[in-house]
mmCIF file of C-alpha atoms in Angstrom:
data_model
loop_
_atom_site.group_PDB
_atom_site.id
_atom_site.type_symbol
_atom_site.label_atom_id
_atom_site.label_comp_id
_atom_site.label_asym_id
_atom_site.label_seq_id
_atom_site.Cartn_x
_atom_site.Cartn_y
_atom_site.Cartn_z
ATOM 1 C CA MET A 1 98.080 -260.415 40.902
ATOM 2 C CA ARG A 2 94.806 -261.621 39.487
ATOM 3 C CA ILE A 3 93.442 -264.808 37.125
ATOM 4 C CA ASN A 4 90.865 -264.524 34.601
ATOM 5 C CA ILE A 5 88.329 -267.381 34.539
ATOM 6 C CA CYS A 6 85.420 -266.621 31.989
ATOM 7 C CA GLY A 7 85.777 -262.592 32.506
ATOM 8 C CA VAL A 8 85.932 -262.746 36.100
ATOM 9 C CA GLU A 9 89.175 -261.443 38.102
ATOM 10 C CA ILE A 10 90.071 -263.912 40.723
ATOM 11 C CA ASP A 11 92.978 -262.585 43.311
ATOM 12 C CA LYS A 12 95.424 -264.705 43.779
ATOM 13 C CA TYR A 13 96.463 -265.190 47.253
ATOM 14 C CA SER A 14 96.594 -268.224 49.730
ATOM 15 C CA PHE A 15 93.854 -269.164 52.608
ATOM 16 C CA ASP A 16 96.031 -267.432 55.303
ATOM 17 C CA GLU A 17 96.657 -264.505 52.968
ATOM 18 C CA VAL A 18 93.464 -263.728 52.538
ATOM 19 C CA VAL A 19 92.381 -264.002 55.951
ATOM 20 C CA GLU A 20 95.215 -261.751 57.078
ATOM 21 C CA LEU A 21 93.952 -259.211 54.506
ATOM 22 C CA ILE A 22 90.625 -259.294 55.959
ATOM 23 C CA ILE A 23 91.760 -259.475 59.479
ATOM 24 C CA ASN A 24 93.904 -256.172 59.133
ATOM 25 C CA HIS A 25 91.193 -254.348 57.356
ATOM 26 C CA ALA A 26 88.883 -255.488 60.171
ATOM 27 C CA LEU A 27 91.106 -254.219 62.701
ATOM 28 C CA SER A 28 91.976 -250.796 61.073
ATOM 29 C CA GLN A 29 88.304 -250.111 60.317
ATOM 30 C CA ARG A 30 88.614 -248.328 57.562
ATOM 31 C CA LYS A 31 86.123 -247.757 54.910
ATOM 32 C CA PRO A 32 83.792 -250.635 54.541
ATOM 33 C CA GLU A 33 84.600 -253.467 52.233
ATOM 34 C CA TYR A 34 83.228 -256.699 51.013
ATOM 35 C CA VAL A 35 84.441 -259.943 50.276
ATOM 36 C CA VAL A 36 83.027 -262.460 47.470
ATOM 37 C CA THR A 37 83.650 -266.400 47.287
ATOM 38 C CA PRO A 38 82.601 -267.206 43.600
ATOM 39 C CA ASN A 39 82.397 -270.779 42.820
ATOM 40 C CA ALA A 40 81.159 -272.357 38.948
ATOM 41 C CA MET A 41 77.728 -271.071 39.275
ATOM 42 C CA HIS A 42 78.971 -267.449 39.915
ATOM 43 C CA ILE A 43 80.922 -267.477 36.603
ATOM 44 C CA VAL A 44 77.850 -268.646 35.059
ATOM 45 C CA THR A 45 75.486 -266.826 36.515
ATOM 46 C CA LEU A 46 77.872 -263.600 36.090
ATOM 47 C CA GLN A 47 77.788 -263.819 32.246
ATOM 48 C CA GLU A 48 74.376 -262.403 31.705
ATOM 49 C CA ASP A 49 73.958 -260.498 35.123
ATOM 50 C CA VAL A 50 74.766 -257.143 34.779
ATOM 51 C CA GLU A 51 74.277 -256.060 38.234
ATOM 52 C CA PHE A 52 76.470 -259.000 39.660
ATOM 53 C CA GLN A 53 78.809 -257.738 37.316
ATOM 54 C CA GLU A 54 79.484 -254.581 38.862
ATOM 55 C CA ILE A 55 79.494 -256.322 42.422
ATOM 56 C CA TYR A 56 82.083 -257.989 41.615
ATOM 57 C CA ARG A 57 84.292 -255.180 39.963
ATOM 58 C CA LYS A 58 84.065 -253.405 43.367
ATOM 59 C CA ALA A 59 84.853 -256.258 45.686
ATOM 60 C CA PHE A 60 87.366 -255.719 48.042
ATOM 61 C CA LEU A 61 88.597 -259.539 47.391
ATOM 62 C CA VAL A 62 87.562 -262.317 44.938
ATOM 63 C CA VAL A 63 88.264 -265.481 46.356
ATOM 64 C CA PRO A 64 88.082 -269.249 44.858
ATOM 65 C CA ASP A 65 85.407 -270.931 47.045
ATOM 66 C CA GLY A 66 85.282 -274.078 44.849
ATOM 67 C CA VAL A 67 87.441 -276.400 43.726
ATOM 68 C CA SER A 68 86.234 -276.039 39.923
ATOM 69 C CA LEU A 69 88.016 -273.005 40.010
ATOM 70 C CA LEU A 70 91.181 -274.271 40.829
ATOM 71 C CA TRP A 71 90.984 -276.990 38.170
ATOM 72 C CA ALA A 72 89.920 -274.359 35.901
ATOM 73 C CA ALA A 73 92.858 -271.915 36.432
ATOM 74 C CA LYS A 74 95.086 -275.143 35.704
ATOM 75 C CA PHE A 75 93.388 -275.767 32.626
ATOM 76 C CA LEU A 76 93.629 -272.146 31.372
ATOM 77 C CA GLN A 77 97.581 -272.444 32.516
ATOM 78 C CA THR A 78 96.864 -269.616 35.209
ATOM 79 C CA PRO A 79 97.045 -271.883 38.435
ATOM 80 C CA LEU A 80 95.326 -270.091 41.538
ATOM 81 C CA SER A 81 97.408 -270.048 44.857
ATOM 82 C CA GLY A 82 94.643 -272.812 46.292
ATOM 83 C CA ARG A 83 91.247 -272.878 47.590
ATOM 84 C CA VAL A 84 89.594 -270.438 50.125
ATOM 85 C CA ASN A 85 86.494 -272.254 50.896
ATOM 86 C CA GLY A 86 83.765 -269.911 52.217
ATOM 87 C CA THR A 87 83.304 -272.385 55.698
ATOM 88 C CA ASP A 88 86.722 -272.515 56.594
ATOM 89 C CA LEU A 89 87.265 -268.826 55.738
ATOM 90 C CA PHE A 90 84.341 -268.220 57.908
ATOM 91 C CA GLU A 91 85.543 -270.412 60.899
ATOM 92 C CA LYS A 92 89.030 -269.326 60.786
ATOM 93 C CA LEU A 93 87.970 -265.652 60.665
ATOM 94 C CA CYS A 94 85.915 -266.371 63.897
ATOM 95 C CA ALA A 95 88.627 -267.866 65.593
ATOM 96 C CA ILE A 96 90.689 -265.124 64.980
ATOM 97 C CA ALA A 97 88.051 -262.444 65.806
ATOM 98 C CA SER A 98 87.763 -264.325 69.246
ATOM 99 C CA GLU A 99 91.603 -263.595 69.517
ATOM 100 C CA LYS A 100 91.846 -259.991 68.560
ATOM 101 C CA GLY A 101 88.586 -258.568 70.196
ATOM 102 C CA LEU A 102 86.488 -258.318 66.903
ATOM 103 C CA LYS A 103 83.152 -258.903 67.279
ATOM 104 C CA VAL A 104 80.990 -260.721 64.565
ATOM 105 C CA PHE A 105 77.482 -260.948 63.240
ATOM 106 C CA LEU A 106 76.027 -263.443 61.567
ATOM 107 C CA LEU A 107 72.948 -262.838 58.922
ATOM 108 C CA GLY A 108 70.794 -265.445 57.035
ATOM 109 C CA GLY A 109 70.971 -269.162 56.830
ATOM 110 C CA ARG A 110 67.822 -271.458 57.314
ATOM 111 C CA PRO A 111 65.724 -270.700 60.471
ATOM 112 C CA GLY A 112 67.666 -271.413 63.386
ATOM 113 C CA SER A 113 70.814 -272.041 61.500
ATOM 114 C CA ALA A 114 72.657 -269.025 62.292
ATOM 115 C CA GLU A 115 71.794 -269.201 66.628
ATOM 116 C CA LYS A 116 72.825 -272.804 66.327
ATOM 117 C CA ALA A 117 76.428 -271.890 64.288
ATOM 118 C CA LYS A 118 76.832 -268.727 67.164
ATOM 119 C CA LYS A 119 76.466 -272.152 69.837
ATOM 120 C CA THR A 120 78.675 -273.992 68.174
ATOM 121 C CA LEU A 121 81.074 -271.280 67.580
ATOM 122 C CA VAL A 122 81.276 -270.082 71.430
ATOM 123 C CA ALA A 123 81.546 -273.652 72.587
ATOM 124 C CA ARG A 124 85.181 -273.485 70.428
ATOM 125 C CA HIS A 125 85.940 -270.093 71.129
ATOM 126 C CA PRO A 126 84.696 -268.555 74.443
ATOM 127 C CA SER A 127 85.913 -265.173 74.091
ATOM 128 C CA LEU A 128 84.317 -264.572 70.570
ATOM 129 C CA GLN A 129 81.865 -262.056 70.191
ATOM 130 C CA ILE A 130 79.354 -262.750 68.062
ATOM 131 C CA VAL A 131 76.898 -259.758 68.570
ATOM 132 C CA GLY A 132 74.159 -260.535 66.926
ATOM 133 C CA THR A 133 72.071 -263.026 64.899
ATOM 134 C CA TYR A 134 69.145 -262.868 62.359
ATOM 135 C CA CYS A 135 67.450 -265.068 59.814
ATOM 136 C CA PRO A 136 65.086 -262.750 57.472
ATOM 137 C CA PRO A 137 61.775 -264.097 56.674
ATOM 138 C CA TYR A 138 61.460 -265.061 52.841
ATOM 139 C CA GLY A 139 60.795 -262.352 50.483
ATOM 140 C CA PHE A 140 62.456 -259.697 53.092
ATOM 141 C CA GLU A 141 64.683 -257.899 50.247
ATOM 142 C CA SER A 142 61.453 -256.299 49.042
ATOM 143 C CA GLN A 143 59.797 -255.226 52.410
ATOM 144 C CA LEU A 144 61.217 -251.935 53.615
ATOM 145 C CA THR A 145 59.716 -251.902 56.940
ATOM 146 C CA GLU A 146 62.083 -255.528 57.251
ATOM 147 C CA LEU A 147 65.187 -254.216 55.590
ATOM 148 C CA ASN A 148 65.329 -251.076 57.900
ATOM 149 C CA SER A 149 64.731 -253.058 60.556
ATOM 150 C CA ILE A 150 67.785 -255.688 59.647
ATOM 151 C CA ASN A 151 70.263 -252.476 59.200
ATOM 152 C CA SER A 152 69.112 -250.676 62.708
ATOM 153 C CA THR A 153 69.958 -254.058 64.218
ATOM 154 C CA ILE A 154 72.979 -254.432 62.511
ATOM 155 C CA ILE A 155 74.053 -250.767 63.242
ATOM 156 C CA GLU A 156 73.054 -251.367 66.829
ATOM 157 C CA ALA A 157 75.098 -254.222 67.395
ATOM 158 C CA ALA A 158 78.592 -252.437 65.437
ATOM 159 C CA PRO A 159 79.940 -255.727 64.268
ATOM 160 C CA HIS A 160 83.819 -255.829 62.865
ATOM 161 C CA ILE A 161 82.779 -258.279 60.663
ATOM 162 C CA LEU A 162 79.533 -259.375 58.822
ATOM 163 C CA PHE A 163 78.810 -263.039 57.926
ATOM 164 C CA VAL A 164 75.875 -262.964 55.166
ATOM 165 C CA GLY A 165 74.446 -266.405 54.245
ATOM 166 C CA LEU A 166 71.764 -265.807 51.910
ATOM 167 C CA GLY A 167 72.632 -267.910 49.072
ATOM 168 C CA ALA A 168 74.040 -266.326 45.575
ATOM 169 C CA PRO A 169 73.699 -263.835 44.250
ATOM 170 C CA LYS A 170 70.936 -262.705 46.615
ATOM 171 C CA GLN A 171 73.863 -262.315 49.666
ATOM 172 C CA GLU A 172 76.004 -260.349 47.345
ATOM 173 C CA LYS A 173 73.659 -257.805 45.682
ATOM 174 C CA TRP A 174 72.154 -257.384 49.589
ATOM 175 C CA ILE A 175 75.581 -256.518 50.655
ATOM 176 C CA ALA A 176 76.312 -254.336 47.855
ATOM 177 C CA ALA A 177 73.422 -252.226 48.533
ATOM 178 C CA ASN A 178 73.559 -251.855 52.032
ATOM 179 C CA TYR A 179 77.829 -251.973 53.264
ATOM 180 C CA LEU A 180 78.605 -248.456 53.028
ATOM 181 C CA TYR A 181 75.642 -247.458 54.724
ATOM 182 C CA LEU A 182 76.511 -250.318 57.819
ATOM 183 C CA GLY A 183 79.656 -249.176 58.121
ATOM 184 C CA VAL A 184 80.494 -252.715 59.056
ATOM 185 C CA PRO A 185 84.313 -252.994 58.170
ATOM 186 C CA ILE A 186 84.190 -256.402 56.227
ATOM 187 C CA SER A 187 81.073 -258.022 55.139
ATOM 188 C CA VAL A 188 81.615 -261.719 53.687
ATOM 189 C CA GLY A 189 78.675 -263.916 51.690
ATOM 190 C CA ILE A 190 79.153 -267.429 52.845
ATOM 191 C CA GLY A 191 76.185 -269.593 51.360
ATOM 192 C CA VAL A 192 75.359 -272.560 53.436
ATOM 193 C CA SER A 193 78.002 -271.964 55.978
ATOM 194 C CA PHE A 194 75.823 -271.372 59.170
ATOM 195 C CA GLU A 195 74.065 -274.602 58.480
ATOM 196 C CA LEU A 196 77.281 -276.599 57.617
ATOM 197 C CA VAL A 197 78.838 -275.334 60.927
ATOM 198 C CA SER A 198 75.930 -275.760 63.237
ATOM 199 C CA ASN A 199 75.386 -279.653 61.448
ATOM 200 C CA MET A 200 72.034 -278.578 59.841
ATOM 201 C CA VAL A 201 73.528 -280.049 56.489
ATOM 202 C CA THR A 202 75.870 -282.670 56.573
ATOM 203 C CA ARG A 203 79.181 -281.658 55.353
ATOM 204 C CA ALA A 204 81.178 -284.113 52.721
ATOM 205 C CA PRO A 205 84.293 -285.880 54.191
ATOM 206 C CA VAL A 206 87.813 -284.057 54.245
ATOM 207 C CA TRP A 207 88.950 -286.492 51.445
ATOM 208 C CA MET A 208 85.754 -285.260 49.107
ATOM 209 C CA GLN A 209 86.594 -281.371 49.874
ATOM 210 C CA LYS A 210 90.217 -282.001 49.328
ATOM 211 C CA ALA A 211 89.555 -284.398 46.136
ATOM 212 C CA GLY A 212 87.297 -281.623 44.657
ATOM 213 C CA PHE A 213 84.144 -283.559 45.032
ATOM 214 C CA GLU A 214 82.411 -281.583 47.998
ATOM 215 C CA TRP A 215 79.880 -280.785 45.080
ATOM 216 C CA LEU A 216 78.812 -284.330 44.563
ATOM 217 C CA PHE A 217 77.930 -285.226 48.125
ATOM 218 C CA ARG A 218 75.908 -281.857 48.527
ATOM 219 C CA LEU A 219 74.327 -283.000 45.422
ATOM 220 C CA ILE A 220 73.480 -286.580 47.125
ATOM 221 C CA VAL A 221 72.498 -284.965 50.497
ATOM 222 C CA GLU A 222 69.944 -282.409 48.600
ATOM 223 C CA PRO A 223 69.256 -283.624 45.397
ATOM 224 C CA SER A 224 65.925 -281.620 44.739
ATOM 225 C CA ARG A 225 67.349 -278.174 45.606
ATOM 226 C CA LEU A 226 71.025 -278.703 43.740
ATOM 227 C CA TRP A 227 70.614 -280.829 41.052
ATOM 228 C CA LYS A 228 69.776 -278.054 38.309
ATOM 229 C CA ARG A 229 72.647 -275.781 39.614
ATOM 230 C CA TYR A 230 75.093 -278.662 39.552
ATOM 231 C CA LEU A 231 74.110 -280.704 36.322
ATOM 232 C CA PHE A 232 73.420 -277.505 34.110
ATOM 233 C CA GLY A 233 75.935 -275.299 35.736
ATOM 234 C CA ASN A 234 78.929 -277.547 35.213
ATOM 235 C CA TYR A 235 77.940 -278.227 31.821
ATOM 236 C CA THR A 236 77.898 -274.380 31.275
ATOM 237 C CA PHE A 237 81.189 -273.620 33.134
ATOM 238 C CA ILE A 238 82.841 -276.146 31.271
ATOM 239 C CA TRP A 239 81.571 -274.864 27.978
ATOM 240 C CA LEU A 240 82.914 -271.524 29.018
ATOM 241 C CA LEU A 241 86.382 -272.881 29.733
ATOM 242 C CA ILE A 242 86.559 -274.512 26.597
ATOM 243 C CA LYS A 243 85.839 -271.349 24.640
ATOM 244 C CA GLN A 244 88.581 -268.793 26.758
ATOM 245 C CA ARG A 245 91.108 -271.763 26.270
ATOM 246 C CA LEU A 246 90.515 -271.601 22.289
ATOM 247 C CA GLY A 247 90.143 -268.169 22.672
ATOM 248 C CA LEU A 248 86.851 -267.255 21.394
ATOM 249 C CA PHE A 249 85.777 -266.030 24.504
ATOM 250 C CA LYS A 250 85.133 -262.180 24.884
ATOM 251 C CA ARG A 251 85.838 -260.268 28.352
ATOM 252 C CA LEU A 252 82.952 -259.330 30.180
ATOM 253 C CA PRO A 253 82.509 -255.251 30.150
ATOM 254 C CA ASN A 254 81.580 -254.751 33.948
ATOM 255 C CA THR A 255 84.470 -256.926 36.254
ATOM 256 C CA LYS A 256 87.638 -254.671 35.283
ATOM 257 C CA ARG A 257 88.294 -254.061 39.279
ATOM 258 C CA SER A 258 90.448 -251.526 40.620
ATOM 259 C CA ASP A 259 93.288 -252.249 43.043
ATOM 260 C CA HIS A 260 92.456 -251.820 47.496
ATOM 261 C CA PHE A 261 95.932 -252.053 48.282
#
């Protein structure tokens, strides 16, 4: 079952159900798929970005990363089953991958963050096979040689799960352009999760995460980078929700998804 939030279809799975679906797909090594983890800014960006809409339409799973989406679903009287936070998902999948013998690759993040995240995760799970980490240079998406090098590195490493931390919508667009060629069973866009796991960026206290104020904590920690996203983005998101509740919102043309299961 899916919930429509401002024209975007969100899967109504619990955190544990999402983990199970991803692990089962990775183990089966069927047709490559990818997972997107929307928050309020994704919803706002999707209103105008047709390419982003198409990426969402083809996604294996669309799971609610932001607490704002849980609030929105309740406001629209179509509640979701819970939050599927990208960083929590990253950590849980790595924990299970260590038990199941699944190999993972970490692409993106700030310089050094993927390698530090690897050290942190392997210290927790000594049997975890992180078969590669790479932080591409700024502007790599327009450099054919760099793109080919990244693809060759990932293909040679042959991971079961590829975690991509390039920020939205760059990470989703890169995944969509490359996932079939790479042949990795599951690719997941996870934003700043490498930095959070490695403590390069401080994560909000648990009580703030549960209360839905993780965004506020991040704004306080990185105001110069995030103030426009959260202040203007949240205002736009709220207005879109009000329009939908009043029946004034028109469905986005390229977000109707087909079933994968």
